[in-house]
Coordinates of C-alpha atoms in Angstrom, one line a residue:
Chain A
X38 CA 139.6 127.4 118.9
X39 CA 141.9 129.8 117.1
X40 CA 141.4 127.5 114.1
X41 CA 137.9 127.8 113.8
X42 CA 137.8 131.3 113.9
X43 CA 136.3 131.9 110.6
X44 CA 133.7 129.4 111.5
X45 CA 132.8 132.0 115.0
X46 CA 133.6 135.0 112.3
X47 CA 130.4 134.1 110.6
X48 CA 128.3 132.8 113.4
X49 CA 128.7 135.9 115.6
X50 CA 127.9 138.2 112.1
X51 CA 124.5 136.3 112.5
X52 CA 124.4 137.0 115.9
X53 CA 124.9 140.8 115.5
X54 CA 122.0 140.8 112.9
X55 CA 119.6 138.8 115.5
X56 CA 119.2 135.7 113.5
X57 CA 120.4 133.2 116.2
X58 CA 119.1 129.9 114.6
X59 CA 122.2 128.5 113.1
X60 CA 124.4 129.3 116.1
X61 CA 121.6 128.0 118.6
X62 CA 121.3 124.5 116.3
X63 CA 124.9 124.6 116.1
X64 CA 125.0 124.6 119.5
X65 CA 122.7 122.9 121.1
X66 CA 123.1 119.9 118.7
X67 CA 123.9 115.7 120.1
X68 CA 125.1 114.6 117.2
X69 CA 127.0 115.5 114.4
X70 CA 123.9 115.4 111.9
X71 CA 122.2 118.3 113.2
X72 CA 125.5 120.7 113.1
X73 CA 126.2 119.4 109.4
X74 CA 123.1 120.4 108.0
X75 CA 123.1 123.7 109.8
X76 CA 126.7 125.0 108.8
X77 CA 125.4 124.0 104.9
X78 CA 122.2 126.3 105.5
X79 CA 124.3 128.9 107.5
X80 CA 126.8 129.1 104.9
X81 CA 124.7 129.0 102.1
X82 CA 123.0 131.8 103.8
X83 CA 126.3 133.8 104.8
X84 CA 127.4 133.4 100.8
X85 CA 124.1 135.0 99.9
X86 CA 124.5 138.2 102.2
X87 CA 128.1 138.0 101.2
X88 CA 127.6 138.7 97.5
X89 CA 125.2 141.1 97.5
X90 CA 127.0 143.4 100.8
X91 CA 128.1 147.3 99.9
X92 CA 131.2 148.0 100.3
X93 CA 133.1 150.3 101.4
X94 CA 136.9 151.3 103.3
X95 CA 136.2 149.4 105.7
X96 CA 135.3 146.3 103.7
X97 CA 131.7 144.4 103.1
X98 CA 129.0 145.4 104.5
X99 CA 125.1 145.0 105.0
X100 CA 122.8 147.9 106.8
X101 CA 120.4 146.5 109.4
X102 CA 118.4 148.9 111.9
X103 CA 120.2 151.9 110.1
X104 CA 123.4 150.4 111.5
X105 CA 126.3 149.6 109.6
X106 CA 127.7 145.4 109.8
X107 CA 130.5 144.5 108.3
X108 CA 130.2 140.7 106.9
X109 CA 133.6 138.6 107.8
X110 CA 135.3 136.5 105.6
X111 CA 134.0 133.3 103.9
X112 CA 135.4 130.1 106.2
X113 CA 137.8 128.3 104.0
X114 CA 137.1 124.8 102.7
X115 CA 139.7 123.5 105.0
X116 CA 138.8 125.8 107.8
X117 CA 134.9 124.1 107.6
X118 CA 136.1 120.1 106.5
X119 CA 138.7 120.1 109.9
X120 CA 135.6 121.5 111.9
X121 CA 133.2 119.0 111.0
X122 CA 136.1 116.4 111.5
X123 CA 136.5 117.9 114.6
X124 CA 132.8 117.6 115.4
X125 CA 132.3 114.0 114.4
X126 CA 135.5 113.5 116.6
X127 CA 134.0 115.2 119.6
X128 CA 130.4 116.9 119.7
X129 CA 131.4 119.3 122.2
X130 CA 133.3 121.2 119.3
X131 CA 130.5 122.5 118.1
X132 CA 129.1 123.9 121.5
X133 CA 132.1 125.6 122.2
X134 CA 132.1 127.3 118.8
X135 CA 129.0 128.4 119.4
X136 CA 129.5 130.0 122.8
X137 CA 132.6 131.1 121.7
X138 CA 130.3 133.1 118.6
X139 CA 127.6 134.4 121.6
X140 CA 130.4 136.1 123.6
X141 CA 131.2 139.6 123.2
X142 CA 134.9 139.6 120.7
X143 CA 138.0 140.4 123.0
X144 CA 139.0 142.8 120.1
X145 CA 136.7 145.2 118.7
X146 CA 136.3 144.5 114.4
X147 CA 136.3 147.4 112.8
X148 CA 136.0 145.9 110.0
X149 CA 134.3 142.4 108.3
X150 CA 138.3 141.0 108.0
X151 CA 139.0 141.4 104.8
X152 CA 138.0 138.6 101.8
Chain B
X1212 CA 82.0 119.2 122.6
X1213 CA 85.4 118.8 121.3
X1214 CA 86.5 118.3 117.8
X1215 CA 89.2 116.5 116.2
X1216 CA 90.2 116.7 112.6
X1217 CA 93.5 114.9 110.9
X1218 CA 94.2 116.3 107.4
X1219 CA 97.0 115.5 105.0
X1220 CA 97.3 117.2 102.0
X1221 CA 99.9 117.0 98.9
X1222 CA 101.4 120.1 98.5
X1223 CA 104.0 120.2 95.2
X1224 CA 106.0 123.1 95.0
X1225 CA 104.8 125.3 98.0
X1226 CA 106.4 128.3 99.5
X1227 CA 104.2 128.1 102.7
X1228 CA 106.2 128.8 105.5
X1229 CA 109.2 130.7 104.4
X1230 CA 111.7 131.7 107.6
X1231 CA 114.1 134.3 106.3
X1232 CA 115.9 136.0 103.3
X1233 CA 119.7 136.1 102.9
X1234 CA 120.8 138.1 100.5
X1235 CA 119.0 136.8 97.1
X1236 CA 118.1 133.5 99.1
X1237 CA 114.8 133.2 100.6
X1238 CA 114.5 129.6 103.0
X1239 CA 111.9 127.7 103.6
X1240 CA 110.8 126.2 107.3
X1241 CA 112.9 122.7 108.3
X1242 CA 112.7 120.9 111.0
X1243 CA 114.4 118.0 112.1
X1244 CA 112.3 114.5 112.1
X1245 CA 112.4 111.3 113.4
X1246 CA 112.3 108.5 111.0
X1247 CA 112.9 104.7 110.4
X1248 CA 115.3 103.5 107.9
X1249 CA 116.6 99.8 107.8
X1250 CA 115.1 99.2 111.3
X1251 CA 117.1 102.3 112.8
X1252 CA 115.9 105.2 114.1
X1253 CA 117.6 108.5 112.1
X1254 CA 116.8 112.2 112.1
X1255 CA 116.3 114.4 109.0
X1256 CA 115.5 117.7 107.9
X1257 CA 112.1 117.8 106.3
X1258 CA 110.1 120.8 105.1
X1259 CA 107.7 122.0 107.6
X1260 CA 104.8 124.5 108.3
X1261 CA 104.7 125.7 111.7
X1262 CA 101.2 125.6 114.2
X1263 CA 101.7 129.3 114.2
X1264 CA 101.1 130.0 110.6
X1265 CA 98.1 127.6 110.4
X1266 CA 96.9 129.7 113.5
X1267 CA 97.0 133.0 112.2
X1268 CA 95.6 131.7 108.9
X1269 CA 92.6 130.0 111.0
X1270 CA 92.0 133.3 112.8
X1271 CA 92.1 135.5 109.4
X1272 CA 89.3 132.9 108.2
X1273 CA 87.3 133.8 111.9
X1274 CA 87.7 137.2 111.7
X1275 CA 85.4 137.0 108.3
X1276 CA 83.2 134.4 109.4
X1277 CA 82.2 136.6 113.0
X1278 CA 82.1 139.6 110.9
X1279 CA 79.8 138.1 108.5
X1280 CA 77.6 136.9 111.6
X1281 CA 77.6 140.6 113.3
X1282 CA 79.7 138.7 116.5
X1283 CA 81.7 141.4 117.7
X1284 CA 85.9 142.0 116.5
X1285 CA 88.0 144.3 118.1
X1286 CA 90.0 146.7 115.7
X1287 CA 93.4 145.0 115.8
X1288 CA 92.1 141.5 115.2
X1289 CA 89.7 142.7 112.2
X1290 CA 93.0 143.9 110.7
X1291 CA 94.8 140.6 110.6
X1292 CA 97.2 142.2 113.3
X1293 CA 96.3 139.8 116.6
X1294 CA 98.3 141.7 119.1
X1295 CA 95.6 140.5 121.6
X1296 CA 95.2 142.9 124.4
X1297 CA 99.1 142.8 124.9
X1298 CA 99.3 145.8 127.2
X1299 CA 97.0 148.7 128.7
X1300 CA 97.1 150.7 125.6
X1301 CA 95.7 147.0 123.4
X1302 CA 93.3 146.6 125.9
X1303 CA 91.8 150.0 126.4
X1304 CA 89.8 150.5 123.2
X1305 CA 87.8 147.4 124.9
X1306 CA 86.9 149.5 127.3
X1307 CA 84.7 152.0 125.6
X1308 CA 83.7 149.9 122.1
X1309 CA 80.8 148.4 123.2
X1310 CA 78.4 150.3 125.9
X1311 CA 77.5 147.7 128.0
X1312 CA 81.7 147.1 128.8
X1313 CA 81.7 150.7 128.9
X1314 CA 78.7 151.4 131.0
X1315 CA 80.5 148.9 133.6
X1316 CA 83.6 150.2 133.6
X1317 CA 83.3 153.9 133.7
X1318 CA 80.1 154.4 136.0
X1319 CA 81.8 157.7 137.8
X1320 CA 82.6 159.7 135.0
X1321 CA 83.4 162.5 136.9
X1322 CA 86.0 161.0 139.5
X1323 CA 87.5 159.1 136.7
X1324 CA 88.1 162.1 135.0
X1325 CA 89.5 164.2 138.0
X1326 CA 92.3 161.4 139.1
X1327 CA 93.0 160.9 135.6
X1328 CA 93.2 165.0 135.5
X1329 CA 95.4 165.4 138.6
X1330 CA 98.3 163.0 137.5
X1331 CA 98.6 164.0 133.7
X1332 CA 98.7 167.7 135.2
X1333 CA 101.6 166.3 138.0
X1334 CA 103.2 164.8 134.7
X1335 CA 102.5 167.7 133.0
X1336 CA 104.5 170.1 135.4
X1337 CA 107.5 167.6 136.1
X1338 CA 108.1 167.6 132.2
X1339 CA 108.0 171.3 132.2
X1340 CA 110.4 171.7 135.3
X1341 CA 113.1 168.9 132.6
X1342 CA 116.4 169.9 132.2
X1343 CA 115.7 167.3 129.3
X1344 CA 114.1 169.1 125.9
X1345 CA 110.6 167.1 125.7
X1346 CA 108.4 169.2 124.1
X1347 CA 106.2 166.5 122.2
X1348 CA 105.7 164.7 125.7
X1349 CA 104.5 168.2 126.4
X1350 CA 102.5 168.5 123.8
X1351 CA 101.2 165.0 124.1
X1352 CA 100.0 165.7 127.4
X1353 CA 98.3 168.8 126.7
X1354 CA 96.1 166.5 124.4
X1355 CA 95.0 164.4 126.9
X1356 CA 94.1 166.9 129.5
X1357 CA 91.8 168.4 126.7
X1358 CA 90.4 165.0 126.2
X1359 CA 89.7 164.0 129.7
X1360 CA 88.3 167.4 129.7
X1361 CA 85.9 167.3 127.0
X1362 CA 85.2 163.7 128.4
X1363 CA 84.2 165.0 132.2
X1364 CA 81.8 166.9 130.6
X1365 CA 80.5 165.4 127.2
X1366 CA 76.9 164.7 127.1
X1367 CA 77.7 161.3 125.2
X1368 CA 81.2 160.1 126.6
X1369 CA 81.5 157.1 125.3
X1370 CA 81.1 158.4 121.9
X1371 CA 83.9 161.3 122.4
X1372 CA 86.2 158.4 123.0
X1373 CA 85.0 156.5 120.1
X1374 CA 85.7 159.7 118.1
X1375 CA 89.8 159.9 119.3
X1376 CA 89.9 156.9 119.3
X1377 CA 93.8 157.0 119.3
X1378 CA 94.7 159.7 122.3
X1379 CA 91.7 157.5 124.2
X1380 CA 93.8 154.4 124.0
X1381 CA 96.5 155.6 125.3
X1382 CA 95.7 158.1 128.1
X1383 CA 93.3 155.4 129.4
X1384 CA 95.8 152.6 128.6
X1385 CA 98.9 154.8 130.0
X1386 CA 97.3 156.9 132.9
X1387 CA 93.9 155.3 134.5
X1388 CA 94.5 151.5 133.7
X1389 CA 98.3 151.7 134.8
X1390 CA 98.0 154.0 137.4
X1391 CA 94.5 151.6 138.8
X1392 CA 92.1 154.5 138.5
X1393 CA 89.9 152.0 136.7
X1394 CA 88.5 149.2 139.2
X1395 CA 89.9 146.0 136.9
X1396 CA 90.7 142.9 138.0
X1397 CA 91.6 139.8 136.1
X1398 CA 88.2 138.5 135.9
X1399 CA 87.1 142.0 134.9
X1400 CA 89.6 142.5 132.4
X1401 CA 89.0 138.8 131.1
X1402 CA 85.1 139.5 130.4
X1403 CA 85.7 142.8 128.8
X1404 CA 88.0 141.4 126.1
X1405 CA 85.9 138.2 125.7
X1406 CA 82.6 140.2 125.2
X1407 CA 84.8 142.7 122.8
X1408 CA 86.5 140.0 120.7
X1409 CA 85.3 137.0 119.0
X1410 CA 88.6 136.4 118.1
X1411 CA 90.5 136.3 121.4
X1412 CA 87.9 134.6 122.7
X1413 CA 88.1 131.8 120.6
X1414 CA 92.4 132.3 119.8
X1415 CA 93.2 133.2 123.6
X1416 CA 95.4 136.2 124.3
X1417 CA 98.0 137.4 126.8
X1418 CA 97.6 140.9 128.6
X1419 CA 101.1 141.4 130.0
X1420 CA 99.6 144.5 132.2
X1421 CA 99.2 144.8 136.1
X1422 CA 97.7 142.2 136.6
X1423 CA 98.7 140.0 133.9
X1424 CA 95.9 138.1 132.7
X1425 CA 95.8 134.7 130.2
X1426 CA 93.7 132.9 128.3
X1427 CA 94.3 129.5 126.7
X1428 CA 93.2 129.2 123.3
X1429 CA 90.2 127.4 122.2
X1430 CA 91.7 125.7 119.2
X1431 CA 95.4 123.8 119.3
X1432 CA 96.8 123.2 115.8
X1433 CA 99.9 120.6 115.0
X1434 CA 102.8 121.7 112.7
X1435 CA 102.2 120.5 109.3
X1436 CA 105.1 117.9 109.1
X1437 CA 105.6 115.2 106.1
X1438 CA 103.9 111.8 106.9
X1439 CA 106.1 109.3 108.3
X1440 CA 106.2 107.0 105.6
X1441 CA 107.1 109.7 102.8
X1442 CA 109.4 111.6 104.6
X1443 CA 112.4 110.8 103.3
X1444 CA 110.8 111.7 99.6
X1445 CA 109.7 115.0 100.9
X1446 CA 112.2 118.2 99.4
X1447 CA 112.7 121.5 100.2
X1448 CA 114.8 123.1 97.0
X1449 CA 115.5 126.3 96.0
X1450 CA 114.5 127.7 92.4
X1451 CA 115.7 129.8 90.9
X1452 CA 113.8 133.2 89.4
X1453 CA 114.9 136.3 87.7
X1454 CA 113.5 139.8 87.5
X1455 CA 114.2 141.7 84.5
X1456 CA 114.0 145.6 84.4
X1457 CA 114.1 147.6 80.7
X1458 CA 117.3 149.5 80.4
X1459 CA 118.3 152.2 78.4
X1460 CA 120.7 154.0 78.6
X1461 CA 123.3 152.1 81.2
X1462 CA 122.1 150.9 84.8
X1463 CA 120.0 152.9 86.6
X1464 CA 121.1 153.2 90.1
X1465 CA 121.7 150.1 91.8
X1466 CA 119.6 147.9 89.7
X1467 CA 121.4 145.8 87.4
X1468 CA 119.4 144.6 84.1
X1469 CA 118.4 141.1 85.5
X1470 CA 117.8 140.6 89.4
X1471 CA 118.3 136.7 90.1
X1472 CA 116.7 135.2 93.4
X1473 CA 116.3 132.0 95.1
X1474 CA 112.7 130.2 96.4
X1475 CA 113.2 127.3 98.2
X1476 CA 110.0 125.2 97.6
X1477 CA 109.1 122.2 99.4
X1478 CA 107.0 119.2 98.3
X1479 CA 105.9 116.4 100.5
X1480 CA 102.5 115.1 101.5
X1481 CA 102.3 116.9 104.8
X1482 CA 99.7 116.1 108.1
X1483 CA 98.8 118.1 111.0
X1484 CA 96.3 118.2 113.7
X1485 CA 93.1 120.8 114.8
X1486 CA 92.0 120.3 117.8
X1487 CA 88.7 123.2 119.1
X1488 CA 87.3 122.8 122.2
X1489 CA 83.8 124.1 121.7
X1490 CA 82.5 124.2 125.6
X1491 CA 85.4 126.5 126.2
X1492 CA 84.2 129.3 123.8
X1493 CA 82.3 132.2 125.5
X1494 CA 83.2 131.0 128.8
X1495 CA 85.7 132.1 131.5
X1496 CA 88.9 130.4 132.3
X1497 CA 89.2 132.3 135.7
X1498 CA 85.7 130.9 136.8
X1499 CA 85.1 128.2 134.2
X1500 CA 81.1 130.4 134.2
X1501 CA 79.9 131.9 131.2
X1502 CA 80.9 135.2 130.2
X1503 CA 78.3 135.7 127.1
X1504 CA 74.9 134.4 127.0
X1505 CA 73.6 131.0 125.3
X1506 CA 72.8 132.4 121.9
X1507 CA 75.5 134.5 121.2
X1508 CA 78.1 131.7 122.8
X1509 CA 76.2 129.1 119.7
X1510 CA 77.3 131.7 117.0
X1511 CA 80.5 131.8 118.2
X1512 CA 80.6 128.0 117.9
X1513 CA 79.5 128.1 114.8
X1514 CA 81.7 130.5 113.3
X1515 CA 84.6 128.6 114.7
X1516 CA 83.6 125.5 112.5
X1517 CA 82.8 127.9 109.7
X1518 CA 86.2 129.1 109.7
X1519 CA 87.7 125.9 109.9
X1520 CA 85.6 124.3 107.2
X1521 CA 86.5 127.5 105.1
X1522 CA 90.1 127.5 105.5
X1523 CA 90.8 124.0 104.8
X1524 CA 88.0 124.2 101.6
X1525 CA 89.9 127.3 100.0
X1526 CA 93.8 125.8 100.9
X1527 CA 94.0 129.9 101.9
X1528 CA 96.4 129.2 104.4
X1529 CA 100.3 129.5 104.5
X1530 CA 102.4 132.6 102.9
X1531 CA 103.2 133.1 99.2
X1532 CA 100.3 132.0 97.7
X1533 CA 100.0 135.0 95.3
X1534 CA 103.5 132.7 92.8
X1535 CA 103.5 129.7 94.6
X1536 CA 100.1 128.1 95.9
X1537 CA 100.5 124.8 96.4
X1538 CA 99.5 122.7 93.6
X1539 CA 97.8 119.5 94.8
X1540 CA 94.8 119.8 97.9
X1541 CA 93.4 117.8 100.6
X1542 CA 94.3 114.0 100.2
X1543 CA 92.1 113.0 103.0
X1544 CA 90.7 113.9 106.4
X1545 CA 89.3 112.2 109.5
X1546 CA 87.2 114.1 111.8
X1547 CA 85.9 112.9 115.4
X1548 CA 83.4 114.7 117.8
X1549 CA 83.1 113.7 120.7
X1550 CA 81.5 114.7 124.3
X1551 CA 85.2 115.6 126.4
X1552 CA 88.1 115.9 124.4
X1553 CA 89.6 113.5 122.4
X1554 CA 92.9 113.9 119.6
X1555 CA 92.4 112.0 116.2
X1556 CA 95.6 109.7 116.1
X1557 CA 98.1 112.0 114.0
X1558 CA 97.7 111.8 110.4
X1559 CA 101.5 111.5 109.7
X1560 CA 100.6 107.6 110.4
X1561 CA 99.6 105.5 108.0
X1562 CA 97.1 103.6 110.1
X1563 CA 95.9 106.7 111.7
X1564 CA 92.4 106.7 110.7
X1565 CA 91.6 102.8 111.8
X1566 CA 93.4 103.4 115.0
X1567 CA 91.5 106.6 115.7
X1568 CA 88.6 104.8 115.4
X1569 CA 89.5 102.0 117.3
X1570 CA 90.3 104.6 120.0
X1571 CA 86.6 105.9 119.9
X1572 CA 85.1 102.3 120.0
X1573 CA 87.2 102.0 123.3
X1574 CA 85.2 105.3 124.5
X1575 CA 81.8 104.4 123.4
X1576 CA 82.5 100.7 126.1
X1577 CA 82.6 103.8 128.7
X1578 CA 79.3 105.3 127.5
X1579 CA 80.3 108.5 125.4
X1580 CA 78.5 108.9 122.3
X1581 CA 80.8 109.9 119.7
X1582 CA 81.0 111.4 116.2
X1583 CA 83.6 109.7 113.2
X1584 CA 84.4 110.1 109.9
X1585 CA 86.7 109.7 106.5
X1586 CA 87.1 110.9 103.5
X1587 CA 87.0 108.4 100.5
X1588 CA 86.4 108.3 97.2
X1589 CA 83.6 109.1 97.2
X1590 CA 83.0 111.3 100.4
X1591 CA 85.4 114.7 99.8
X1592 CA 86.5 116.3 102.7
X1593 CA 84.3 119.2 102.5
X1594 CA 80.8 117.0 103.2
X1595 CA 83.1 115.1 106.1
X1596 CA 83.3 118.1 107.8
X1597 CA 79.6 119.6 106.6
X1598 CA 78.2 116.1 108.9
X1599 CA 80.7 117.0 111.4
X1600 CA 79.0 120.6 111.5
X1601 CA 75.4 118.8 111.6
X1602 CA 76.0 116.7 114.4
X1603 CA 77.2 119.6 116.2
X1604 CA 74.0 121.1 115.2
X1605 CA 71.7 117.9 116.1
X1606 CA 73.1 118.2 119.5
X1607 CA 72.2 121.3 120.1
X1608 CA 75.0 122.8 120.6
X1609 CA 75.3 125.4 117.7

């Protein structure tokens, strides 16, 4: 899943700031369809809170709860076209991103990785 | 009696049931939808307004009408905020707002008070004894051994409640209803927020307390999805807006001379379903017996349909209506009464308004009398509804 990781990046950044609709859509979807139109609204959304993050050393940033989140990298175009190839390939894809974005990271981010 | 109404309505550019903000993007609600294309069955995502902001947009509309009628309205409800007895602390204003509840409820004042007395005092010395600094639950305890005080030997107690009305709620909610001083159970606590609240009579609640108690709601409401056959014309898009702010003299902090955000608006001719069991109003769903008496159970009714006939004649329902009410209105509406319930086909059919009817000609073979109407041309919604209301009233039941 390593190269989806920008794809699970974003999704788990949703997570931390309790907006679990794209991942749970992504996720839970049967066909391709559903996961299409929700990594359009999840990235549209992510590009929004993207732009208009603070920064600071540590990189972009949004404050939620008086907590600081960093905001990961934008998925590359080629990151997001081999995922949905992927999914239209094999729906399970998508489930396993989304479990993947759910579970706690092996490494802690101290930062939003960079642009 | 149970009424049925089917509604579409046009709604261009409408903000009504926005789900989040991203950044500068605020989305409107989607759903995904079943429709027909070619012969094949395909799903989309079509702009949507969910059952729960119709709901709280019907209640907001019955919390005027049972005001306007004198029917009673708990605190909470009359402030557009239907937490709906959630816990002890929601539920214990019921318990002192009206005297009859109150007269019920606390008939030994005295070894109310002194239970109540001894376990804030217990409390009271445990938190001093703390290793842990909590002064303010100190404090806050003090506050309601003074009340419980004052209360065990008030000539009028109800009205000392009434008057701290805040420390009240929670030393009864906290102390005597948690710790079972007071003598509640289900059907008790069911009949105190029923005669307290028009509103959660009618819109149900949920007391998560010990013991948890439910009530169904009276009404059932539909999402407001795009009819079937205009689905795949239906939009949701965003626009785009700017605030300006006069400069001089650079930027002033953060804000940047022109502040650009998005809207999505949808536009579809959208149906949904309302559903109100009037034989459940006023009466218990532990028992299925009347909690309130005939004539006060008839206003009830009454408002109900008042607030129904109001919210769907004023198109005051849905968010953002200060920029974005929708421009268009009610394109028609079929209404049914009938004796045990019965659902209007759904009005994101075409042929919903023949088949409903069909449906009810089936019901009158068994015997049932029935009401049934449509808008036209010439009949607007608003008198559709006004003979709905009349029949109700012909039949005695309002």
């Amino acid at each position: 899943m390593e190269e989806f990781r920008g794809i699970v990046n974003m999704l788990r950044f949703f997570v931390r700031t309790k907006n679990f609709g794209y991942v749970d859509r992504i996720g839970n979807a049967l066909t391709p369809e559903p996961v299409e139109v929700a990594l359009l609204e999840a990235m549209r959304a992510f590009r929004s809170i993207w732009e208009s993050a603070k920064t600071d050393e540590g990189g972009r940033y949004i404050e939620k709860d008086g907590e600081k989140i960093y905001v990961p990298k934008i998925p590359s175009d080629s990151e997001v076209e081999n995922f949905l190839n992927a999914v239209r390939e094999n729906i399970r894809i998508a489930k396993r991103v989304a479990t993947l974005a759910l579970a706690y990271p092996s490494k802690k981010e101290k930062n939003g990785g960079g642009e | 009696m149970f009424l049925s109404v089917g509604v579409r309505f046009e709604a261009n550019v409408e903000a009504l049931n926005m789900v989040e903000t991203a950044g500068n993007y605020s989305k409107h609600r989607r759903v995904p939808y079943l429709v027909e294309e070619d012969g094949k069955l395909k799903s989309v995502y079509v702009p949507a307004v969910s059952g729960e902001s119709l709901a709280h947009a019907y209640q907001e509309h019955l919390v005027r009408e049972a005001l306007g009628m004198g029917l009673p309205v708990c605190d909470d409800c009359a402030k557009g905020e239907f937490f709906k007895s959630m816990d002890e602390v929601h539920l214990a204003p019921k318990l002192f707002l009206l005297d009859r509840v109150f007269k019920t409820v606390f008939r030994d004042v005295t070894t109310v008070s002194d239970e109540t007395l001894r376990i804030l005092n217990e409390e009271l010395e445990k938190a001093k004894k703390s290793k842990k600094l909590n002064e303010e639950k100190i404090a806050q305890l003090k506050s309601y051994i003074e009340l419980i005080q004052r209360f065990k030997n008030a000539d009028n107690p109800r009205a000392l409640f009434i008057q701290h009305k805040s420390v009240a709620s929670q030393v009864i909610g906290n102390y005597m209803i948690k710790k079972n001083i007071l003598d509640l159970s289900p059907y008790t606590i069911e009949e105190i927020i029923v005669k307290n609240c028009t509103i959660e009579d009618i819109g149900g609640f949920m007391y998560a307390g010990s013991p948890p108690v439910r009530r169904s709601s009276v009404f059932q409401v539909s999402y407001a999805l795009p009819i079937k056959s205009m689905a795949l014309f239906a939009t949701a898009e965003p626009q785009l807006h700017a605030r300006h702010a006069q400069m001089e003299g650079g930027k002033k902090g953060n804000v940047s001379e022109q502040m650009i955000y998005y809207v999505e608006t949808g536009t579809a001719l959208y149906g949904f379903t309302f559903n109100l069991d009037l034989d459940a109003i006023g009466v218990s769903a532990i028992t299925s017996k009347p909690i309130l008496d005939e004539d006060e159970i008839k206003k009830r009714r009454e408002a109900a349909l008042k607030a129904l006939f109001r919210m769907l004649s004023s198109a005051q329902f849905g968010a953002k209506l200060s920029r974005f009410f929708p421009v268009g209105g009610i394109t028609e509406l079929v209404v049914s009464v009938t004796e045990h319930p019965f659902v209007v086909t759904s009005p994101i059919y075409d042929d919903y308004a023949e088949k409903t009817e069909k449906r009810l000609k089936v019901l009158e073979s068994f015997g049932e009398s029935y009401f049934y109407a449509k808008s036209s041309g010439e009949k607007l919604p608003e008198e559709v509804l006004k003979e709905a209301i009349e029949y109700i009233r012909e039949k005695g039941h309002i």
